[in-house]
């Protein structure tokens, strides 16, 4: 699975990377990422997730072919 | 399962002039010219035009700010801004709704975001404008990184407009 992260998440992960056994839903993916870098735990809890420019929730079944975008809280303006 | 649509209808100008430019027009890596945008935002049915220009100030919470860097997921942010504009147009019967946000380095005094609303009367134009900028700020995947005069930097989390 390809992972793209933005903003403050880039302090914890590479902007783009590939992950094996990343999980089948967003909760599993979050747990996997927290396992890689526990410092990102609190931030990951408040992030949104998207696949192909559409937001997803935990019911969405992730596949190894997906590119998952992890979106921290917005701070535009 | 939630998976929001990845295809949206083009934004149609209420004058019937056809689709407005693509979604990516809501995100700009080039400087924003608010005056030029205002010039294009007049309509014979609109007695009120409100322009909000969000500009970079030289301080935040007592610290000197050198400049800001904005990052965005451009496709998703543009799509969301287009949706927000369409919702506002429908809710307040706007003749025109424009929203555009900068990415990249934005210097002190430069414009980071512009929202223009045109309506028959000022009450609707003001209300819609505040609604649009509030939603862009809180929902669109756009992030601000503040670079301070002391050389440090800090991502987001600097909303000053109430509980988020």
GROMACS .gro file of N, CA and C in nm, chain A residues 4-11 15 43 46 48 50-61 66 69-77, chain B residues 1-6 54 68 70-73 75-76 79-80 101 112-113 133 136-144 153 155-158:
model
  204
    4UNK      N    1   0.065   0.847   0.158
    4UNK     CA    2   0.109   0.986   0.142
    4UNK      C    3   0.068   1.063   0.268
    5UNK      N    4   0.162   1.134   0.327
    5UNK     CA    5   0.128   1.212   0.446
    5UNK      C    6   0.160   1.359   0.421
    6UNK      N    7   0.097   1.443   0.501
    6UNK     CA    8   0.111   1.588   0.482
    6UNK      C    9   0.139   1.658   0.614
    7UNK      N   10   0.185   1.781   0.599
    7UNK     CA   11   0.201   1.876   0.710
    7UNK      C   12   0.277   1.814   0.827
    8UNK      N   13   0.220   1.823   0.948
    8UNK     CA   14   0.293   1.780   1.068
    8UNK      C   15   0.326   1.632   1.067
    9UNK      N   16   0.252   1.553   0.990
    9UNK     CA   17   0.284   1.409   0.983
    9UNK      C   18   0.420   1.386   0.919
   10UNK      N   19   0.465   1.483   0.840
   10UNK     CA   20   0.597   1.469   0.777
   10UNK      C   21   0.711   1.481   0.878
   11UNK      N   22   0.677   1.528   0.999
   11UNK     CA   23   0.778   1.526   1.107
   11UNK      C   24   0.798   1.385   1.160
   15UNK      N   25   0.730   1.172   0.338
   15UNK     CA   26   0.607   1.220   0.271
   15UNK      C   27   0.534   1.111   0.194
   43UNK      N   28  -0.143   1.250   1.695
   43UNK     CA   29  -0.178   1.316   1.569
   43UNK      C   30  -0.259   1.224   1.479
   46UNK      N   31  -0.643   1.208   1.517
   46UNK     CA   32  -0.730   1.316   1.469
   46UNK      C   33  -0.716   1.340   1.318
   48UNK      N   34  -0.778   1.253   0.909
   48UNK     CA   35  -0.875   1.192   0.817
   48UNK      C   36  -0.797   1.112   0.714
   50UNK      N   37  -0.807   0.937   0.309
   50UNK     CA   38  -0.871   0.945   0.176
   50UNK      C   39  -0.805   0.847   0.082
   51UNK      N   40  -0.885   0.798  -0.013
   51UNK     CA   41  -0.836   0.713  -0.122
   51UNK      C   42  -0.893   0.769  -0.251
   52UNK      N   43  -0.806   0.790  -0.347
   52UNK     CA   44  -0.849   0.845  -0.477
   52UNK      C   45  -0.932   0.972  -0.460
   53UNK      N   46  -0.883   1.063  -0.381
   53UNK     CA   47  -0.947   1.194  -0.363
   53UNK      C   48  -1.086   1.188  -0.300
   54UNK      N   49  -1.119   1.076  -0.235
   54UNK     CA   50  -1.245   1.068  -0.162
   54UNK      C   51  -1.218   1.025  -0.019
   55UNK      N   52  -1.281   1.091   0.077
   55UNK     CA   53  -1.260   1.053   0.217
   55UNK      C   54  -1.319   0.914   0.243
   56UNK      N   55  -1.256   0.840   0.333
   56UNK     CA   56  -1.304   0.707   0.369
   56UNK      C   57  -1.319   0.699   0.520
   57UNK      N   58  -1.401   0.606   0.565
   57UNK     CA   59  -1.410   0.579   0.709
   57UNK      C   60  -1.361   0.436   0.735
   58UNK      N   61  -1.376   0.392   0.858
   58UNK     CA   62  -1.318   0.262   0.895
   58UNK      C   63  -1.388   0.144   0.827
   59UNK      N   64  -1.506   0.165   0.772
   59UNK     CA   65  -1.577   0.057   0.704
   59UNK      C   66  -1.520   0.031   0.564
   60UNK      N   67  -1.447   0.125   0.514
   60UNK     CA   68  -1.389   0.110   0.380
   60UNK      C   69  -1.279   0.004   0.383
   61UNK      N   70  -1.288  -0.094   0.293
   61UNK     CA   71  -1.191  -0.204   0.291
   61UNK      C   72  -1.070  -0.163   0.208
   66UNK      N   73  -0.413   0.021  -0.298
   66UNK     CA   74  -0.461   0.158  -0.271
   66UNK      C   75  -0.345   0.253  -0.241
   69UNK      N   76  -0.417   0.854   0.148
   69UNK     CA   77  -0.373   0.989   0.185
   69UNK      C   78  -0.415   1.014   0.329
   70UNK      N   79  -0.320   1.052   0.412
   70UNK     CA   80  -0.351   1.076   0.553
   70UNK      C   81  -0.345   1.226   0.579
   71UNK      N   82  -0.457   1.278   0.627
   71UNK     CA   83  -0.480   1.421   0.629
   71UNK      C   84  -0.493   1.473   0.771
   72UNK      N   85  -0.393   1.545   0.820
   72UNK     CA   86  -0.403   1.607   0.953
   72UNK      C   87  -0.511   1.715   0.955
   73UNK      N   88  -0.550   1.762   1.074
   73UNK     CA   89  -0.649   1.871   1.080
   73UNK      C   90  -0.606   1.990   0.995
   74UNK      N   91  -0.703   2.048   0.928
   74UNK     CA   92  -0.675   2.159   0.838
   74UNK      C   93  -0.630   2.283   0.916
   75UNK      N   94  -0.548   2.363   0.853
   75UNK     CA   95  -0.507   2.491   0.915
   75UNK      C   96  -0.483   2.595   0.808
   76UNK      N   97  -0.577   2.601   0.714
   76UNK     CA   98  -0.566   2.701   0.609
   76UNK      C   99  -0.612   2.838   0.659
   77UNK      N  100  -0.618   2.931   0.567
   77UNK     CA  101  -0.667   3.064   0.599
   77UNK      C  102  -0.558   3.156   0.652
   78UNK      N  103  -2.023   0.230   0.477
   78UNK     CA  104  -1.895   0.272   0.421
   78UNK      C  105  -1.909   0.410   0.361
   79UNK      N  106  -1.818   0.497   0.396
   79UNK     CA  107  -1.821   0.629   0.338
   79UNK      C  108  -1.707   0.644   0.241
   80UNK      N  109  -1.742   0.682   0.124
   80UNK     CA  110  -1.638   0.720   0.030
   80UNK      C  111  -1.697   0.828  -0.057
   81UNK      N  112  -1.657   0.950  -0.029
   81UNK     CA  113  -1.721   1.060  -0.099
   81UNK      C  114  -1.686   1.055  -0.247
   82UNK      N  115  -1.775   1.111  -0.326
   82UNK     CA  116  -1.758   1.107  -0.471
   82UNK      C  117  -1.631   1.176  -0.516
   83UNK      N  118  -1.567   1.121  -0.617
   83UNK     CA  119  -1.447   1.186  -0.669
   83UNK      C  120  -1.477   1.266  -0.795
  131UNK      N  121  -0.750   3.712   0.324
  131UNK     CA  122  -0.673   3.666   0.440
  131UNK      C  123  -0.526   3.691   0.413
  145UNK      N  124   0.497   3.253   0.597
  145UNK     CA  125   0.421   3.128   0.608
  145UNK      C  126   0.447   3.041   0.485
  147UNK      N  127   0.235   2.737   0.290
  147UNK     CA  128   0.111   2.659   0.285
  147UNK      C  129   0.131   2.536   0.198
  148UNK      N  130   0.081   2.425   0.250
  148UNK     CA  131   0.081   2.300   0.175
  148UNK      C  132  -0.064   2.258   0.157
  149UNK      N  133  -0.094   2.192   0.047
  149UNK     CA  134  -0.232   2.146   0.026
  149UNK      C  135  -0.231   2.015  -0.052
  150UNK      N  136  -0.334   1.938  -0.031
  150UNK     CA  137  -0.364   1.831  -0.127
  150UNK      C  138  -0.452   1.898  -0.231
  152UNK      N  139  -0.585   1.860  -0.533
  152UNK     CA  140  -0.705   1.806  -0.599
  152UNK      C  141  -0.822   1.798  -0.500
  153UNK      N  142  -0.792   1.746  -0.382
  153UNK     CA  143  -0.898   1.730  -0.282
  153UNK      C  144  -0.943   1.866  -0.229
  156UNK      N  145  -1.156   2.043  -0.487
  156UNK     CA  146  -1.288   1.980  -0.495
  156UNK      C  147  -1.375   2.023  -0.377
  157UNK      N  148  -1.314   2.026  -0.259
  157UNK     CA  149  -1.392   2.065  -0.140
  157UNK      C  150  -1.433   2.211  -0.145
  178UNK      N  151  -0.711   2.974  -0.264
  178UNK     CA  152  -0.612   2.969  -0.155
  178UNK      C  153  -0.474   2.948  -0.211
  189UNK      N  154  -0.313   3.522   0.138
  189UNK     CA  155  -0.310   3.375   0.148
  189UNK      C  156  -0.439   3.314   0.095
  190UNK      N  157  -0.550   3.385   0.109
  190UNK     CA  158  -0.679   3.330   0.066
  190UNK      C  159  -0.772   3.446   0.031
  210UNK      N  160  -1.532   3.115   0.420
  210UNK     CA  161  -1.395   3.118   0.471
  210UNK      C  162  -1.381   3.027   0.593
  213UNK      N  163  -1.358   2.668   0.455
  213UNK     CA  164  -1.229   2.645   0.387
  213UNK      C  165  -1.120   2.626   0.492
  214UNK      N  166  -1.121   2.714   0.591
  214UNK     CA  167  -1.017   2.713   0.694
  214UNK      C  168  -1.017   2.583   0.774
  215UNK      N  169  -1.136   2.533   0.804
  215UNK     CA  170  -1.145   2.418   0.894
  215UNK      C  171  -1.156   2.283   0.825
  216UNK      N  172  -1.195   2.281   0.697
  216UNK     CA  173  -1.224   2.152   0.633
  216UNK      C  174  -1.133   2.118   0.515
  217UNK      N  175  -1.093   2.218   0.440
  217UNK     CA  176  -1.013   2.186   0.320
  217UNK      C  177  -0.873   2.140   0.363
  218UNK      N  178  -0.821   2.039   0.295
  218UNK     CA  179  -0.687   1.990   0.331
  218UNK      C  180  -0.576   2.085   0.288
  219UNK      N  181  -0.565   2.190   0.367
  219UNK     CA  182  -0.464   2.295   0.345
  219UNK      C  183  -0.399   2.318   0.482
  220UNK      N  184  -0.267   2.328   0.481
  220UNK     CA  185  -0.196   2.340   0.609
  220UNK      C  186  -0.097   2.455   0.605
  221UNK      N  187  -0.095   2.524   0.717
  221UNK     CA  188  -0.007   2.639   0.733
  221UNK      C  189   0.112   2.600   0.819
  230UNK      N  190   1.002   2.682   1.339
  230UNK     CA  191   0.879   2.675   1.262
  230UNK      C  192   0.780   2.581   1.330
  232UNK      N  193   0.379   2.378   1.266
  232UNK     CA  194   0.265   2.348   1.178
  232UNK      C  195   0.133   2.382   1.245
  233UNK      N  196   0.046   2.443   1.172
  233UNK     CA  197  -0.096   2.461   1.203
  233UNK      C  198  -0.130   2.484   1.348
  234UNK      N  199  -0.249   2.432   1.386
  234UNK     CA  200  -0.299   2.443   1.523
  234UNK      C  201  -0.302   2.586   1.574
  235UNK      N  202  -0.327   2.678   1.485
  235UNK     CA  203  -0.325   2.817   1.529
  235UNK      C  204  -0.454   2.889   1.492
   0.00000   0.00000   0.00000
